[in-house]
mmCIF file of C-alpha atoms in Angstrom:
data_model
loop_
_atom_site.group_PDB
_atom_site.id
_atom_site.type_symbol
_atom_site.label_atom_id
_atom_site.label_comp_id
_atom_site.label_asym_id
_atom_site.label_seq_id
_atom_site.Cartn_x
_atom_site.Cartn_y
_atom_site.Cartn_z
ATOM 1 C CA UNK A 10 -17.879 -57.253 17.623
ATOM 2 C CA UNK A 11 -17.114 -58.935 14.206
ATOM 3 C CA UNK A 12 -13.199 -59.024 14.499
ATOM 4 C CA UNK A 13 -12.638 -60.266 11.267
ATOM 5 C CA UNK A 14 -14.362 -57.380 9.794
ATOM 6 C CA UNK A 15 -12.338 -55.175 12.444
ATOM 7 C CA UNK A 16 -9.388 -56.807 10.936
ATOM 8 C CA UNK A 17 -10.580 -55.774 7.026
ATOM 9 C CA UNK A 18 -11.105 -52.309 8.398
ATOM 10 C CA UNK A 19 -7.761 -51.919 9.955
ATOM 11 C CA UNK A 20 -5.954 -53.466 6.643
ATOM 12 C CA UNK A 21 -7.704 -51.321 4.883
ATOM 13 C CA UNK A 22 -5.573 -48.669 5.643
ATOM 14 C CA UNK A 23 -2.352 -50.333 4.719
ATOM 15 C CA UNK A 24 -0.689 -53.514 5.033
ATOM 16 C CA UNK A 25 0.084 -55.190 7.724
ATOM 17 C CA UNK A 26 2.244 -58.332 9.054
ATOM 18 C CA UNK A 27 -0.200 -60.203 11.927
ATOM 19 C CA UNK A 28 1.320 -58.968 14.927
ATOM 20 C CA UNK A 29 1.531 -55.743 14.124
ATOM 21 C CA UNK A 30 -1.942 -56.353 13.427
ATOM 22 C CA UNK A 31 -2.397 -57.609 16.645
ATOM 23 C CA UNK A 32 -0.844 -54.080 17.714
ATOM 24 C CA UNK A 33 -3.224 -51.362 15.956
ATOM 25 C CA UNK A 34 -6.356 -53.862 17.485
ATOM 26 C CA UNK A 35 -4.933 -54.049 21.206
ATOM 27 C CA UNK A 36 -4.074 -50.399 21.184
ATOM 28 C CA UNK A 37 -7.915 -49.072 19.597
ATOM 29 C CA UNK A 38 -10.387 -51.498 20.777
ATOM 30 C CA UNK A 39 -9.006 -54.262 23.105
ATOM 31 C CA UNK A 40 -7.728 -52.162 26.057
ATOM 32 C CA UNK A 41 -9.415 -54.808 28.286
ATOM 33 C CA UNK A 42 -9.439 -57.606 26.462
ATOM 34 C CA UNK A 43 -6.352 -58.270 23.806
ATOM 35 C CA UNK A 44 -6.634 -60.167 20.829
ATOM 36 C CA UNK A 45 -5.268 -63.697 21.292
ATOM 37 C CA UNK A 46 -2.765 -64.515 18.671
ATOM 38 C CA UNK A 47 -4.293 -67.916 17.853
ATOM 39 C CA UNK A 48 -7.488 -65.824 16.526
ATOM 40 C CA UNK A 49 -5.457 -63.350 14.512
ATOM 41 C CA UNK A 50 -4.114 -66.086 12.648
ATOM 42 C CA UNK A 51 -7.089 -67.690 12.571
ATOM 43 C CA UNK A 52 -9.126 -64.932 11.646
ATOM 44 C CA UNK A 53 -6.608 -64.593 8.847
ATOM 45 C CA UNK A 54 -6.569 -67.225 7.071
ATOM 46 C CA UNK A 55 -10.416 -67.800 7.389
ATOM 47 C CA UNK A 56 -10.093 -64.121 5.168
ATOM 48 C CA UNK A 57 -7.775 -65.348 2.987
ATOM 49 C CA UNK A 58 -9.416 -68.531 2.359
ATOM 50 C CA UNK A 59 -12.715 -66.056 1.714
ATOM 51 C CA UNK A 60 -10.324 -64.114 -1.028
ATOM 52 C CA UNK A 61 -10.979 -60.876 1.038
ATOM 53 C CA UNK A 62 -7.316 -60.592 1.368
ATOM 54 C CA UNK A 63 -4.094 -61.827 0.101
ATOM 55 C CA UNK A 64 -0.615 -61.827 1.342
ATOM 56 C CA UNK A 65 1.218 -59.298 -0.158
ATOM 57 C CA UNK A 66 4.676 -60.673 1.100
ATOM 58 C CA UNK A 67 6.603 -62.998 2.972
ATOM 59 C CA UNK A 68 10.421 -61.640 5.053
ATOM 60 C CA UNK A 69 12.532 -64.022 6.183
ATOM 61 C CA UNK A 70 14.743 -62.430 8.049
ATOM 62 C CA UNK A 71 16.193 -64.153 10.899
ATOM 63 C CA UNK A 72 13.759 -65.401 12.762
ATOM 64 C CA UNK A 73 10.293 -67.490 11.313
ATOM 65 C CA UNK A 74 8.691 -66.017 8.023
ATOM 66 C CA UNK A 75 6.265 -62.929 8.451
ATOM 67 C CA UNK A 76 3.598 -62.826 6.175
ATOM 68 C CA UNK A 77 2.854 -59.575 5.116
ATOM 69 C CA UNK A 78 -1.330 -59.281 4.051
ATOM 70 C CA UNK A 79 -3.195 -56.615 2.072
ATOM 71 C CA UNK A 80 -6.948 -55.869 1.771
ATOM 72 C CA UNK A 81 -8.647 -56.913 -1.585
ATOM 73 C CA UNK A 82 -11.305 -55.547 -3.456
ATOM 74 C CA UNK A 83 -13.501 -57.894 -2.489
ATOM 75 C CA UNK A 84 -12.608 -57.166 1.022
ATOM 76 C CA UNK A 85 -13.324 -53.066 0.800
ATOM 77 C CA UNK A 86 -17.343 -54.570 -0.525
ATOM 78 C CA UNK A 87 -17.258 -56.648 2.665
ATOM 79 C CA UNK A 88 -16.242 -54.164 5.342
ATOM 80 C CA UNK A 89 -18.614 -51.392 3.103
ATOM 81 C CA UNK A 90 -21.411 -53.449 3.987
ATOM 82 C CA UNK A 91 -20.856 -53.905 6.965
ATOM 83 C CA UNK A 92 -20.704 -50.707 7.622
ATOM 84 C CA UNK A 93 -24.107 -50.055 5.645
ATOM 85 C CA UNK A 94 -25.360 -52.541 7.755
ATOM 86 C CA UNK A 95 -27.015 -50.903 10.931
ATOM 87 C CA UNK A 96 -26.493 -52.486 14.254
ATOM 88 C CA UNK A 97 -29.781 -54.583 15.891
ATOM 89 C CA UNK A 98 -30.215 -52.269 18.870
ATOM 90 C CA UNK A 99 -30.162 -54.418 22.260
ATOM 91 C CA UNK A 100 -33.221 -54.277 23.495
ATOM 92 C CA UNK A 101 -31.929 -54.642 27.701
ATOM 93 C CA UNK A 102 -35.176 -55.837 29.055
ATOM 94 C CA UNK A 103 -33.250 -58.743 30.790
ATOM 95 C CA UNK A 104 -30.482 -57.068 32.644
ATOM 96 C CA UNK A 105 -30.166 -57.709 36.531
ATOM 97 C CA UNK A 106 -30.661 -53.590 37.509
ATOM 98 C CA UNK A 107 -34.094 -53.697 35.473
ATOM 99 C CA UNK A 108 -34.427 -57.717 37.996
ATOM 100 C CA UNK A 109 -32.899 -55.996 41.449
ATOM 101 C CA UNK A 110 -34.812 -52.634 41.077
ATOM 102 C CA UNK A 111 -38.598 -55.230 41.398
ATOM 103 C CA UNK A 112 -37.471 -57.600 43.976
ATOM 104 C CA UNK A 113 -36.497 -54.849 45.970
ATOM 105 C CA UNK A 114 -39.382 -52.730 44.607
ATOM 106 C CA UNK A 115 -41.706 -56.479 45.550
ATOM 107 C CA UNK A 116 -40.139 -57.130 49.189
ATOM 108 C CA UNK A 117 -40.577 -53.942 50.331
ATOM 109 C CA UNK A 118 -37.119 -52.418 50.045
ATOM 110 C CA UNK A 119 -35.550 -48.932 49.325
ATOM 111 C CA UNK A 120 -35.089 -48.908 45.626
ATOM 112 C CA UNK A 121 -33.337 -45.342 46.117
ATOM 113 C CA UNK A 122 -30.464 -47.184 48.407
ATOM 114 C CA UNK A 123 -30.457 -49.241 45.452
ATOM 115 C CA UNK A 124 -29.659 -46.536 43.487
ATOM 116 C CA UNK A 125 -27.295 -44.852 45.390
ATOM 117 C CA UNK A 126 -25.316 -47.972 46.190
ATOM 118 C CA UNK A 127 -25.143 -48.618 42.251
ATOM 119 C CA UNK A 128 -24.343 -45.060 41.284
ATOM 120 C CA UNK A 129 -21.251 -44.983 43.750
ATOM 121 C CA UNK A 130 -20.042 -48.173 41.832
ATOM 122 C CA UNK A 131 -20.759 -46.825 38.537
ATOM 123 C CA UNK A 132 -19.136 -43.956 39.325
ATOM 124 C CA UNK A 133 -15.930 -45.102 40.480
ATOM 125 C CA UNK A 134 -16.038 -47.056 36.744
ATOM 126 C CA UNK A 135 -16.981 -43.278 35.308
ATOM 127 C CA UNK A 136 -13.578 -41.942 37.274
ATOM 128 C CA UNK A 137 -11.556 -44.256 35.961
ATOM 129 C CA UNK A 138 -12.354 -44.140 32.151
ATOM 130 C CA UNK A 139 -12.894 -40.041 32.897
ATOM 131 C CA UNK A 140 -9.307 -40.167 34.087
ATOM 132 C CA UNK A 141 -7.910 -42.002 30.631
ATOM 133 C CA UNK A 142 -9.704 -39.843 28.808
ATOM 134 C CA UNK A 143 -8.506 -36.643 30.319
ATOM 135 C CA UNK A 144 -5.006 -37.868 29.685
ATOM 136 C CA UNK A 145 -5.560 -40.251 26.728
ATOM 137 C CA UNK A 146 -5.908 -39.638 22.705
ATOM 138 C CA UNK A 147 -8.602 -39.014 20.764
ATOM 139 C CA UNK A 148 -9.447 -42.569 20.128
ATOM 140 C CA UNK A 149 -9.033 -42.775 24.228
ATOM 141 C CA UNK A 150 -11.721 -40.441 24.367
ATOM 142 C CA UNK A 151 -13.999 -41.754 21.735
ATOM 143 C CA UNK A 152 -14.168 -45.186 23.096
ATOM 144 C CA UNK A 153 -14.154 -44.191 26.751
ATOM 145 C CA UNK A 154 -17.225 -41.296 26.016
ATOM 146 C CA UNK A 155 -18.924 -44.588 24.627
ATOM 147 C CA UNK A 156 -18.326 -46.824 27.691
ATOM 148 C CA UNK A 157 -19.644 -42.795 29.913
ATOM 149 C CA UNK A 158 -22.549 -42.313 27.478
ATOM 150 C CA UNK A 159 -23.761 -46.420 28.149
ATOM 151 C CA UNK A 160 -22.380 -45.893 32.249
ATOM 152 C CA UNK A 161 -25.137 -42.642 32.591
ATOM 153 C CA UNK A 162 -28.266 -44.514 30.470
ATOM 154 C CA UNK A 163 -28.436 -47.180 33.605
ATOM 155 C CA UNK A 164 -29.214 -44.583 36.226
ATOM 156 C CA UNK A 165 -30.683 -42.282 34.625
ATOM 157 C CA UNK A 166 -33.010 -45.296 34.874
ATOM 158 C CA UNK A 167 -32.315 -46.218 37.944
ATOM 159 C CA UNK A 168 -32.580 -42.623 39.116
ATOM 160 C CA UNK A 169 -36.470 -42.945 37.264
ATOM 161 C CA UNK A 170 -37.201 -46.012 38.887
ATOM 162 C CA UNK A 171 -35.978 -44.748 41.938
ATOM 163 C CA UNK A 172 -38.002 -41.435 41.475
ATOM 164 C CA UNK A 173 -41.061 -43.118 40.543
ATOM 165 C CA UNK A 174 -40.870 -45.319 44.187
ATOM 166 C CA UNK A 175 -44.505 -45.152 45.406
ATOM 167 C CA UNK A 176 -46.341 -45.459 41.787
ATOM 168 C CA UNK A 177 -44.099 -48.616 41.058
ATOM 169 C CA UNK A 178 -44.287 -50.189 43.905
ATOM 170 C CA UNK A 179 -48.024 -50.017 44.660
ATOM 171 C CA UNK A 180 -48.721 -51.627 40.966
ATOM 172 C CA UNK A 181 -46.009 -54.536 41.963
ATOM 173 C CA UNK A 182 -47.785 -54.904 45.238
ATOM 174 C CA UNK A 183 -51.091 -55.135 43.432
ATOM 175 C CA UNK B 11 -16.738 -33.874 64.064
ATOM 176 C CA UNK B 12 -14.075 -32.459 62.064
ATOM 177 C CA UNK B 13 -12.858 -34.830 59.555
ATOM 178 C CA UNK B 14 -9.092 -34.743 59.960
ATOM 179 C CA UNK B 15 -7.199 -31.646 57.765
ATOM 180 C CA UNK B 16 -10.846 -30.659 56.568
ATOM 181 C CA UNK B 17 -11.184 -26.761 54.846
ATOM 182 C CA UNK B 18 -14.900 -26.957 55.515
ATOM 183 C CA UNK B 19 -16.872 -29.367 57.538
ATOM 184 C CA UNK B 20 -21.044 -28.746 58.251
ATOM 185 C CA UNK B 21 -22.582 -31.047 60.379
ATOM 186 C CA UNK B 22 -26.664 -31.256 62.177
ATOM 187 C CA UNK B 23 -27.536 -28.499 59.525
ATOM 188 C CA UNK B 24 -31.538 -28.172 59.608
ATOM 189 C CA UNK B 25 -33.520 -25.869 57.227
ATOM 190 C CA UNK B 26 -37.034 -24.785 57.130
ATOM 191 C CA UNK B 27 -38.379 -23.003 54.227
ATOM 192 C CA UNK B 28 -42.207 -22.764 55.543
ATOM 193 C CA UNK B 29 -43.952 -26.280 55.207
ATOM 194 C CA UNK B 30 -41.046 -27.163 54.079
ATOM 195 C CA UNK B 31 -37.548 -29.370 55.444
ATOM 196 C CA UNK B 32 -34.767 -28.489 52.645
ATOM 197 C CA UNK B 33 -32.825 -29.589 55.288
ATOM 198 C CA UNK B 34 -32.814 -32.094 57.548
ATOM 199 C CA UNK B 35 -29.260 -33.279 59.356
ATOM 200 C CA UNK B 36 -27.189 -32.634 56.727
ATOM 201 C CA UNK B 37 -23.236 -33.142 56.564
ATOM 202 C CA UNK B 38 -20.186 -32.444 54.626
ATOM 203 C CA UNK B 39 -16.952 -31.906 54.475
ATOM 204 C CA UNK B 40 -14.339 -31.178 51.626
ATOM 205 C CA UNK B 41 -10.377 -31.385 51.612
ATOM 206 C CA UNK B 42 -8.305 -28.569 50.158
ATOM 207 C CA UNK B 43 -8.190 -29.306 46.438
ATOM 208 C CA UNK B 44 -10.604 -31.996 46.206
ATOM 209 C CA UNK B 45 -13.434 -31.647 44.152
ATOM 210 C CA UNK B 46 -16.426 -33.582 45.336
ATOM 211 C CA UNK B 47 -19.738 -33.545 43.864
ATOM 212 C CA UNK B 48 -22.902 -33.329 45.428
ATOM 213 C CA UNK B 49 -25.924 -35.320 43.849
ATOM 214 C CA UNK B 50 -29.730 -35.699 44.485
ATOM 215 C CA UNK B 51 -33.057 -35.442 42.817
ATOM 216 C CA UNK B 52 -34.700 -31.948 41.821
ATOM 217 C CA UNK B 53 -35.587 -30.627 45.485
ATOM 218 C CA UNK B 54 -33.423 -33.226 47.727
ATOM 219 C CA UNK B 55 -32.163 -29.985 49.170
ATOM 220 C CA UNK B 56 -28.286 -29.859 47.372
ATOM 221 C CA UNK B 57 -28.758 -26.300 46.273
ATOM 222 C CA UNK B 58 -30.056 -25.379 49.934
ATOM 223 C CA UNK B 59 -26.508 -27.545 51.274
ATOM 224 C CA UNK B 60 -24.112 -25.097 49.248
ATOM 225 C CA UNK B 61 -25.887 -22.184 49.943
ATOM 226 C CA UNK B 62 -25.053 -23.020 53.418
ATOM 227 C CA UNK B 63 -22.257 -23.994 53.130
ATOM 228 C CA UNK B 64 -21.326 -20.431 51.100
ATOM 229 C CA UNK B 65 -22.828 -18.284 54.010
ATOM 230 C CA UNK B 66 -25.470 -17.937 51.676
ATOM 231 C CA UNK B 67 -28.684 -18.647 53.262
ATOM 232 C CA UNK B 68 -27.657 -19.046 57.223
ATOM 233 C CA UNK B 69 -29.941 -22.859 58.541
ATOM 234 C CA UNK B 70 -32.012 -22.655 60.818
ATOM 235 C CA UNK B 71 -29.764 -25.176 63.660
ATOM 236 C CA UNK B 72 -26.389 -26.904 62.785
ATOM 237 C CA UNK B 73 -22.342 -25.854 62.342
ATOM 238 C CA UNK B 74 -20.763 -25.024 59.813
ATOM 239 C CA UNK B 75 -16.507 -24.780 60.266
ATOM 240 C CA UNK B 76 -14.510 -22.986 57.261
ATOM 241 C CA UNK B 77 -10.291 -23.190 58.249
ATOM 242 C CA UNK B 78 -11.345 -23.344 61.808
ATOM 243 C CA UNK B 79 -13.312 -20.610 62.137
ATOM 244 C CA UNK B 80 -17.307 -20.910 62.783
ATOM 245 C CA UNK B 81 -18.760 -19.340 60.385
ATOM 246 C CA UNK B 82 -22.436 -20.249 61.599
ATOM 247 C CA UNK B 83 -21.856 -17.514 64.131
ATOM 248 C CA UNK B 84 -19.744 -14.984 62.259
ATOM 249 C CA UNK B 85 -22.097 -11.695 61.288
ATOM 250 C CA UNK B 86 -23.032 -11.075 57.746
ATOM 251 C CA UNK B 87 -20.535 -8.320 57.254
ATOM 252 C CA UNK B 88 -17.823 -11.139 57.797
ATOM 253 C CA UNK B 89 -19.651 -13.536 56.312
ATOM 254 C CA UNK B 90 -19.675 -11.493 53.048
ATOM 255 C CA UNK B 91 -15.706 -10.372 53.414
ATOM 256 C CA UNK B 92 -15.615 -14.558 53.079
ATOM 257 C CA UNK B 93 -17.078 -14.970 50.524
ATOM 258 C CA UNK B 94 -15.413 -11.997 48.541
ATOM 259 C CA UNK B 95 -11.996 -13.099 49.436
ATOM 260 C CA UNK B 96 -12.077 -17.077 50.039
ATOM 261 C CA UNK B 97 -14.960 -18.447 48.031
ATOM 262 C CA UNK B 98 -15.455 -18.397 44.235
ATOM 263 C CA UNK B 99 -19.151 -18.758 42.840
ATOM 264 C CA UNK B 100 -20.131 -20.187 38.850
ATOM 265 C CA UNK B 101 -24.093 -21.130 38.844
ATOM 266 C CA UNK B 102 -25.983 -22.921 35.391
ATOM 267 C CA UNK B 103 -27.313 -19.224 34.262
ATOM 268 C CA UNK B 104 -27.156 -14.865 33.746
ATOM 269 C CA UNK B 105 -23.893 -14.491 35.732
ATOM 270 C CA UNK B 106 -21.858 -12.022 33.343
ATOM 271 C CA UNK B 107 -22.991 -8.249 33.588
ATOM 272 C CA UNK B 108 -24.007 -7.719 29.997
ATOM 273 C CA UNK B 109 -22.915 -4.572 29.643
ATOM 274 C CA UNK B 110 -18.605 -4.652 30.583
ATOM 275 C CA UNK B 111 -16.611 -6.609 28.102
ATOM 276 C CA UNK B 112 -15.109 -10.398 28.896
ATOM 277 C CA UNK B 113 -12.269 -9.140 30.280
ATOM 278 C CA UNK B 114 -14.098 -6.349 32.044
ATOM 279 C CA UNK B 115 -16.101 -9.516 34.139
ATOM 280 C CA UNK B 116 -13.024 -11.991 34.915
ATOM 281 C CA UNK B 117 -11.537 -8.901 36.322
ATOM 282 C CA UNK B 118 -14.565 -7.331 38.154
ATOM 283 C CA UNK B 119 -14.155 -9.588 41.399
ATOM 284 C CA UNK B 120 -10.684 -7.875 41.974
ATOM 285 C CA UNK B 121 -11.586 -3.987 41.256
ATOM 286 C CA UNK B 122 -14.222 -4.860 44.026
ATOM 287 C CA UNK B 123 -11.296 -5.963 45.628
ATOM 288 C CA UNK B 124 -9.726 -2.795 44.870
ATOM 289 C CA UNK B 125 -7.226 -3.826 42.100
ATOM 290 C CA UNK B 126 -6.040 -1.315 39.816
ATOM 291 C CA UNK B 127 -7.499 -1.506 36.920
ATOM 292 C CA UNK B 128 -4.396 -2.713 34.808
ATOM 293 C CA UNK B 129 -3.370 -5.317 37.059
ATOM 294 C CA UNK B 130 -7.195 -6.732 37.507
ATOM 295 C CA UNK B 131 -7.255 -7.314 33.509
ATOM 296 C CA UNK B 132 -3.587 -8.061 33.392
ATOM 297 C CA UNK B 133 -4.552 -11.476 35.786
ATOM 298 C CA UNK B 134 -7.950 -11.520 34.304
ATOM 299 C CA UNK B 135 -6.581 -12.169 31.358
ATOM 300 C CA UNK B 136 -3.976 -14.808 32.492
ATOM 301 C CA UNK B 137 -7.144 -16.876 33.484
ATOM 302 C CA UNK B 138 -8.847 -16.459 30.919
ATOM 303 C CA UNK B 139 -5.979 -18.142 28.692
ATOM 304 C CA UNK B 140 -6.291 -21.166 30.725
ATOM 305 C CA UNK B 141 -9.795 -21.340 30.044
ATOM 306 C CA UNK B 142 -9.524 -20.475 26.689
ATOM 307 C CA UNK B 143 -11.491 -17.388 25.735
ATOM 308 C CA UNK B 144 -8.830 -15.412 26.036
ATOM 309 C CA UNK B 145 -9.891 -14.203 22.180
ATOM 310 C CA UNK B 146 -13.615 -13.060 23.437
ATOM 311 C CA UNK B 147 -12.023 -10.745 26.161
ATOM 312 C CA UNK B 148 -12.954 -7.505 24.207
ATOM 313 C CA UNK B 149 -16.855 -8.684 23.310
ATOM 314 C CA UNK B 150 -19.886 -8.139 25.718
ATOM 315 C CA UNK B 151 -21.490 -11.229 26.452
ATOM 316 C CA UNK B 152 -23.928 -10.874 24.478
ATOM 317 C CA UNK B 153 -22.127 -11.462 21.258
ATOM 318 C CA UNK B 154 -20.659 -15.387 22.647
ATOM 319 C CA UNK B 155 -21.805 -18.569 22.739
ATOM 320 C CA UNK B 156 -22.314 -20.593 25.767
ATOM 321 C CA UNK B 157 -19.664 -22.625 26.010
ATOM 322 C CA UNK B 158 -17.369 -19.382 25.815
ATOM 323 C CA UNK B 159 -19.584 -17.119 28.719
ATOM 324 C CA UNK B 160 -19.835 -20.723 31.037
ATOM 325 C CA UNK B 161 -15.781 -20.775 30.701
ATOM 326 C CA UNK B 162 -15.637 -16.657 31.009
ATOM 327 C CA UNK B 163 -17.618 -17.391 34.107
ATOM 328 C CA UNK B 164 -15.525 -19.849 35.434
ATOM 329 C CA UNK B 165 -12.428 -17.613 34.578
ATOM 330 C CA UNK B 166 -14.098 -15.117 37.175
ATOM 331 C CA UNK B 167 -15.044 -17.175 39.604
ATOM 332 C CA UNK B 168 -11.374 -18.413 40.292
ATOM 333 C CA UNK B 169 -9.533 -14.429 39.350
ATOM 334 C CA UNK B 170 -9.252 -13.456 42.927
ATOM 335 C CA UNK B 171 -7.988 -17.955 43.622
ATOM 336 C CA UNK B 172 -10.092 -18.814 45.955
ATOM 337 C CA UNK B 173 -10.250 -21.752 48.788
ATOM 338 C CA UNK B 174 -13.479 -22.655 48.133
ATOM 339 C CA UNK B 175 -15.340 -23.028 44.628
ATOM 340 C CA UNK B 176 -18.726 -23.260 44.857
ATOM 341 C CA UNK B 177 -20.237 -24.591 41.558
ATOM 342 C CA UNK B 178 -23.982 -25.166 40.817
ATOM 343 C CA UNK B 179 -24.857 -27.268 38.034
ATOM 344 C CA UNK B 180 -22.419 -25.003 36.170
ATOM 345 C CA UNK B 181 -22.744 -27.057 32.750
ATOM 346 C CA UNK B 182 -26.275 -27.593 33.138
ATOM 347 C CA UNK B 183 -27.351 -24.851 30.037
ATOM 348 C CA UNK B 184 -24.177 -26.165 28.126
ATOM 349 C CA UNK B 185 -23.988 -28.968 25.037
ATOM 350 C CA UNK B 186 -21.878 -31.786 25.937
ATOM 351 C CA UNK B 187 -18.548 -30.675 23.481
ATOM 352 C CA UNK B 188 -19.096 -27.412 25.553
ATOM 353 C CA UNK B 189 -19.958 -29.323 29.113
ATOM 354 C CA UNK B 190 -16.869 -31.466 29.014
ATOM 355 C CA UNK B 191 -14.518 -28.393 28.361
ATOM 356 C CA UNK B 192 -16.043 -26.528 31.280
ATOM 357 C CA UNK B 193 -15.409 -29.492 33.839
ATOM 358 C CA UNK B 194 -12.020 -30.630 32.620
ATOM 359 C CA UNK B 195 -10.659 -27.028 32.630
ATOM 360 C CA UNK B 196 -12.433 -26.397 35.736
ATOM 361 C CA UNK B 197 -10.957 -28.956 37.422
ATOM 362 C CA UNK B 198 -7.708 -28.817 36.185
ATOM 363 C CA UNK B 199 -7.442 -25.127 37.295
ATOM 364 C CA UNK B 200 -8.890 -26.205 40.959
ATOM 365 C CA UNK B 201 -6.208 -29.262 41.054
ATOM 366 C CA UNK B 202 -3.484 -26.928 39.711
ATOM 367 C CA UNK B 203 -4.562 -23.677 42.289
ATOM 368 C CA UNK B 204 -5.258 -25.864 45.349
ATOM 369 C CA UNK B 205 -8.926 -25.081 45.388
ATOM 370 C CA UNK B 206 -12.082 -27.347 46.776
ATOM 371 C CA UNK B 207 -14.875 -27.677 44.344
ATOM 372 C CA UNK B 208 -18.519 -28.397 45.600
ATOM 373 C CA UNK B 209 -19.873 -29.180 42.776
ATOM 374 C CA UNK B 210 -23.792 -29.405 42.704
ATOM 375 C CA UNK B 211 -24.879 -31.641 39.601
ATOM 376 C CA UNK B 212 -27.881 -34.421 38.558
ATOM 377 C CA UNK B 213 -25.477 -35.669 35.874
ATOM 378 C CA UNK B 214 -23.201 -38.286 36.289
ATOM 379 C CA UNK B 215 -21.316 -37.538 33.374
ATOM 380 C CA UNK B 216 -20.240 -34.580 35.894
ATOM 381 C CA UNK B 217 -19.983 -35.786 38.751
ATOM 382 C CA UNK B 218 -17.233 -38.266 37.217
ATOM 383 C CA UNK B 219 -14.908 -35.558 36.993
ATOM 384 C CA UNK B 220 -14.785 -35.468 41.319
ATOM 385 C CA UNK B 221 -12.942 -37.288 43.437
ATOM 386 C CA UNK B 222 -16.243 -38.042 45.381
ATOM 387 C CA UNK B 223 -19.510 -37.542 45.724
ATOM 388 C CA UNK B 224 -22.213 -37.246 48.403
ATOM 389 C CA UNK B 225 -26.215 -38.154 47.715
ATOM 390 C CA UNK B 226 -28.518 -35.298 49.533
ATOM 391 C CA UNK B 227 -32.225 -37.209 50.189
ATOM 392 C CA UNK B 228 -35.311 -35.480 51.480
ATOM 393 C CA UNK B 229 -32.705 -32.945 53.124
ATOM 394 C CA UNK B 230 -30.135 -35.877 54.223
ATOM 395 C CA UNK B 231 -26.764 -36.005 53.353
ATOM 396 C CA UNK B 232 -24.952 -40.073 52.599
ATOM 397 C CA UNK B 233 -21.427 -39.910 52.046
ATOM 398 C CA UNK B 234 -20.888 -42.739 49.673
ATOM 399 C CA UNK B 235 -17.398 -43.207 50.578
ATOM 400 C CA UNK B 236 -17.951 -44.146 53.418
ATOM 401 C CA UNK B 237 -21.759 -46.008 52.906
ATOM 402 C CA UNK B 238 -19.716 -48.435 50.909
#
């Protein structure tokens, strides 16, 4: 994920302090991997240098000074072109799951067993995501659905592979 | 071998249709309030397992126990009485009576059990509210969307407060959004009433609403919780 673009996108909704930015990021995108403070400030200084954000105000209360950042017109253009640029589809051809299925077949093991064991493991995570989605807000629902559909895709492929067991086994042993 | 506290248990089920072994030693157990997904490829025997557990089909051999009573040694009349009073059913399609309104459809199991019309429809409406379809109460099934129709069917399956709900591919005919809503409301309603749900599905996202899964393949079952 491009952290710079994501932080810029968050700033487009309104100016924020570095700390607020980190909080907003973690809340929406960083459930499993929260952003480090160092990363927020190094990203902000890069964006400042490139003229994509500006310092909108400095608060000097009792503690250390807090800079408030705002997006610039160049920043808005940058977010816009990032959103307009399609992401490269990932080919997934080298995945460990694929390798395991082929090795199982090559060695005469049961792909169906592999499927059942992997499904159980996927389902364990899918149940956690479903519970989080059920109890969460719209952002939780979106991020969990995204993960759920990808996990389901893995399993659908594994199911198809297991269903083709005989055919595949003949081919890889040839 | 009956797992402690289980409501419905099956041991060593076999069922043969002509040359096909639909079940070949399948086992199953479920506790009150538990949602168990029955997964497996088409033709693996998962629907036959559901039909045996629900007393619709009699297995060739094996024992099914429901609340301490042996289902497999009951008469047809006893089994159908049990199905009416203790079990609820949701299928993939075509369960609603087209000539009746939706509220009459939901109230039907209560009416068949002898409840007066007004009382039956009052209970039916409260279930329709829970499934968020009270606004189609007076429409006929042909006039509502697929998702609404399926939620009406779920309301009907729960109207008698069954102890076991059998759901065979309940979201099979729905789009993702409606499928999600049906699963969310169905599992919430079942958990709130402590009903056990036997959920046959081949979709993992649907199975993710369950507490655990068993896999049926070639008529044999595999309890994935115990396998790992």
